[in-house]
Amino acid sequence: MLSASRRTILASTAAMAAALARSPIVAQALAAPAAGAPPQPDSPRRRLSLEADWRFHAGDIPFAPLRDHEAAYAHAKAGNATGGAAEDCDDGDWAMVTLPHDFALGQAPDPAANPDQAYRPRGIAWYRRGVLLDPAWRDGALDLVFDGIATNATVWINGTLAARHFGGYTPLVIDLLPFARFGEEPNTIAVRVDAQDSEGWWYEGAGLYRHVWIERRAPVHIVRHGLVARPHPLGQGDDAATSGDWAVPLTLDLANSGATDKAVTVAARLMAPDGTPVATAQAALALPAQGQTQAALTLTVPRPRLWSPADPALYRLETRVLADGALTDQESCALGMHTVRFDADRGMLLNGEPCRIKGVCAHQDHAGVGVAVPDSLWDYRLRRIREMGGNALRTAHHAPAPELLEAADRLGVMILAENRTLSAAPDTLDALAALVRLGRNHASVIAWSLCNEESIQASGIGVAMVTRMKALVRTLDPTRAVTAALNGAMEAEPNIADQLDVVGFNYGRGGIDAYHAAHPTRPLLSSEDTSALMTRGVAAGDAARHVIADDDTTAVPWGQTNSAAWAFIAQRPWLAGGFLWTGFDYRGEATPFGWPSTSSFFGAMDLCGFAKSGFHIRRALWSATPVIAIWPHWTFPGQEGRAVPILVASNADLVSLHLDGRELARAPVRDGVARFTPVYAPGRLLAQGWRDGRVVASATCVTAGAPVALRLVPDRPRLRAERRDAVPVTVMAVDAAGQPVPVAQHGFAVHVEGGQILGLGNGDPNLALPETPAADGRSGAMALFNGLAQAIVCADGSGPLHLVATAAGLAPARCVLRVDPGIIAALPAVPPAQPLTEWRQAPASAQRPVPGQRLGDGDMNSWAWTKPGATQPTDPAAPWVLLHLAFTPRRAVAAKGGTLRFASVVGRAEIWLDGVRVALKADPAPAPLAIPLPPGNGERLLDVLFDNRTTPGRCGLAGMVSLGP
Ligand code: GAL
């Protein structure tokens, strides 16, 4: 039994070692040194994902009631958390979940719940997980990092309160070292998530909805976010970006948590977008023991390739830190070379040239997954913005996920990064600082937005808060403009608008010209506009059914259609551009309806990222090349002979519409749209866009027949075996000729082999079907909505991923995706065991004490409180030492019995269970021990009696004691 237990632990340790060896930092290690140089070892930095195998409990778990003095006394001490936070909490029958996880999405919508949270009750939940930590990590820095928890959280490590965190959009970083056990002794992480409060008026999800990491750095290390680089041209003026050389000054904040001073060398290398090294620099400095210092280096780049949405060229900055000649840490980041300046007359200048911001606002939830968005879906969503002709995203109204910024750098989407809360409270200033630290090395970030639509905008309090917030931003990033999204009260005094580098207007069309005239030196931006309403794929609206025509004719009273909103901006070159509300539908704010609608209608795309008319109109307005699209479709069975509304989105001057070769009508294009009401007859509809008497673009739309089969269209043909690399797969119905049927509304089922279904959606704001899959993650159900639905799948590494969709009356569809290995190193979860920590110790005695005694309540002091992990010297005058524990086994062990495992017992000892001696450890040398525990409910008594009469030295429980199956 003993050896079995050791095998389990060793297996876990081996799994951890294998995981460590696969660390992405290793994969990203700096390129091999020049030939002839000795091979460089990897730095000891590790970043390990904690995504799999969390135990999840929906609803709160009360802390133990404090009904006697002993309980109250114990409760007040470190390591003694109770309820879900207790080390020995019985979580054996909790659900197993993989992060990111949004527990609000699976809740059934309730008309009594907050409409802006999509009528999802959010509430409280618990997450728990065990981890083993490598003993080599005892020194240095060891952080537990939660990238985002919705909304408030309390974290306990090994039963001790480790952190409280408010706010769902910024990371929580916990210094693990003072809480951690190392080696074979497991650590318990317990998180109580309280999502009863909300920070916004949109769906915010709930739970550990972003990634969780353990990050390890050596004693001499670069501190978190300690690498800051600020590329800039060496010349002055707007054309300096393109005309000359650039400098890349960088700073590295270094720490030495070790006990000795260190001579440190820092080296930096810049790689061009094609991988060629273009600049290097290095410096030597002294880093005192327990001290910090900053290294500063400057690289020079001759005439770099500049970053822009048209060419998102990324350089790679690699840094290394060597202490006493050995590599001790390294960090790298992508860098873009660009200049961004907001000008009162010319709008935004990117690399010295006017660049219109063609942006969208977006919250962060997506169909099927809520806010637990896999990294690859950020790519997908940003690609969809690019396909719409857009070049920018405002992360309204909250800090983005790190992976979104990485994708935006790569894909050339400029980011207006927004802070959530206007306040000078320490928590909110911390959140703002976290946003700036996260984004300041990212080429995509063009400006910081401090707040959105605050009623104290025109007040001394508002000004005082913004002044502090702006000063904080300036300290962390003196290079970027600060803005805010303001609405109304623009001319009132005092006004936070006066503090901004760029004044952001939300809507407020009536006042922009007057403001520009009154403040001709202020750069202005349409931080939010549009708020048009439409239901994807619908030709005619029906308010009674909460359906709005997908024709860009309806907007909220304070907003405008897509056509009108952009026309306003296009006519004002001094406006830096605009951010339409919104790029994608989002849950909550089901304006102008409410229950049972749960999602908004504002998107140019729906919740799945499927195009609406707004998408095509924006594409027409934003694209330099000819665009033409017929919308919504030409399949109206039963409406033969009736006039039907059709729009053609185009940037031509005139559109002619033809049915089966016969011209039906011509219409001018106004602000990206030509409108028609042709009489419907099945056939082939052709739209031709004309400019200067020539056809510059054409599109066709053919009437679909009855649907005969499903079709699956994956976003890409291969994926990695990681949840974060999920693929959205479009589900559609096709007719006998293979034409998509835009009016199909079939229910369907999906089943996957070789992976998981993360979620399903169809973009219907009135969707009443659950979006989450069956409990095994392998099957799910959804319905097509106006011809389309989406399944989001990820691979599990067991082979190719096979997805099958079936629907009554239709031929099934299949798709196969190739699966590549995952690249993210993970720290495996520890098999569950109940730590036994709450020991009492009798005073050492000359007489043999009686094991198995129960202690009277109220005496906190004559027996000491102790936890395993320490030994004590023996006393020849009082050679008997008794340790006592009362414990209640977890349900599974109580029912079937289990094993008590002592990691290390030091000294000659007897083990007593429920007043009966069950083992004798005669050899005093430190050794593990395993004792069978027979089944039994209720409290059990465990005693360890050390007999030090003949074996002086030390005695005690040097390692953990736990109870497992
Ligand atoms: C704005 C607000 C957005 C959204 C929008 C709807 O005032 O900033 O969050 O509510 O209205 O039109």
PDB file of C-alpha atoms and ligand atoms in Angstrom, residues 116 201-202 361 363 394 396-397 418 420 452-453 485 487 506-507 527-533 556 558-559 581-582 586 589 591 600 602, ligand 1:
ATOM      1  CA  ASP A 116     -28.755  43.367 -18.977  1.00  0.00           C
ATOM      2  CA  TRP A 201     -25.122  46.849 -18.258  1.00  0.00           C
ATOM      3  CA  TRP A 202     -24.298  44.010 -20.602  1.00  0.00           C
ATOM      4  CA  CYS A 361     -17.206  48.661 -30.308  1.00  0.00           C
ATOM      5  CA  HIS A 363     -18.174  43.446 -25.581  1.00  0.00           C
ATOM      6  CA  ARG A 394     -12.894  49.670 -28.973  1.00  0.00           C
ATOM      7  CA  ALA A 396     -16.128  48.634 -24.678  1.00  0.00           C
ATOM      8  CA  HIS A 397     -16.258  49.161 -21.794  1.00  0.00           C
ATOM      9  CA  GLU A 418     -10.994  51.091 -22.376  1.00  0.00           C
ATOM     10  CA  ARG A 420     -14.072  49.976 -16.832  1.00  0.00           C
ATOM     11  CA  ASN A 452     -17.642  55.771 -20.860  1.00  0.00           C
ATOM     12  CA  GLU A 453     -20.638  58.098 -20.415  1.00  0.00           C
ATOM     13  CA  ALA A 485     -16.208  58.300 -24.420  1.00  0.00           C
ATOM     14  CA  ASN A 487     -22.080  61.818 -24.003  1.00  0.00           C
ATOM     15  CA  ASN A 506     -20.650  59.083 -28.095  1.00  0.00           C
ATOM     16  CA  TYR A 507     -23.544  59.899 -30.459  1.00  0.00           C
ATOM     17  CA  SER A 527     -15.924  57.012 -29.778  1.00  0.00           C
ATOM     18  CA  GLU A 528     -19.375  55.503 -30.266  1.00  0.00           C
ATOM     19  CA  ASP A 529     -22.082  55.921 -32.884  1.00  0.00           C
ATOM     20  CA  THR A 530     -24.731  54.079 -34.889  1.00  0.00           C
ATOM     21  CA  SER A 531     -26.780  51.750 -32.614  1.00  0.00           C
ATOM     22  CA  ALA A 532     -28.777  50.476 -35.571  1.00  0.00           C
ATOM     23  CA  LEU A 533     -31.079  47.528 -34.893  1.00  0.00           C
ATOM     24  CA  VAL A 556     -32.419  53.878 -31.530  1.00  0.00           C
ATOM     25  CA  TRP A 558     -30.067  58.557 -29.943  1.00  0.00           C
ATOM     26  CA  GLY A 559     -28.323  56.692 -32.754  1.00  0.00           C
ATOM     27  CA  TRP A 581     -22.074  50.311 -31.733  1.00  0.00           C
ATOM     28  CA  THR A 582     -21.593  47.361 -32.162  1.00  0.00           C
ATOM     29  CA  TYR A 586     -23.982  40.695 -27.431  1.00  0.00           C
ATOM     30  CA  GLU A 589     -29.404  45.071 -23.574  1.00  0.00           C
ATOM     31  CA  THR A 591     -33.121  47.049 -26.872  1.00  0.00           C
ATOM     32  CA  SER A 600     -28.949  42.867 -28.411  1.00  0.00           C
ATOM     33  CA  PHE A 602     -27.118  46.304 -32.513  1.00  0.00           C
TER      34      PHE A 602
HETATM   35  C1  GAL B   1     -24.438  53.784 -25.150  1.00  0.00           C
HETATM   36  C2  GAL B   1     -23.571  52.950 -24.217  1.00  0.00           C
HETATM   37  C3  GAL B   1     -23.449  51.526 -24.705  1.00  0.00           C
HETATM   38  C4  GAL B   1     -24.784  51.001 -25.108  1.00  0.00           C
HETATM   39  C5  GAL B   1     -25.358  51.881 -26.180  1.00  0.00           C
HETATM   40  C6  GAL B   1     -26.658  51.402 -26.760  1.00  0.00           C
HETATM   41  O1  GAL B   1     -24.911  54.892 -24.506  1.00  0.00           O
HETATM   42  O2  GAL B   1     -22.294  53.506 -24.149  1.00  0.00           O
HETATM   43  O3  GAL B   1     -22.887  50.736 -23.698  1.00  0.00           O
HETATM   44  O4  GAL B   1     -25.599  50.975 -23.994  1.00  0.00           O
HETATM   45  O5  GAL B   1     -25.561  53.150 -25.609  1.00  0.00           O
HETATM   46  O6  GAL B   1     -27.086  52.291 -27.753  1.00  0.00           O
END
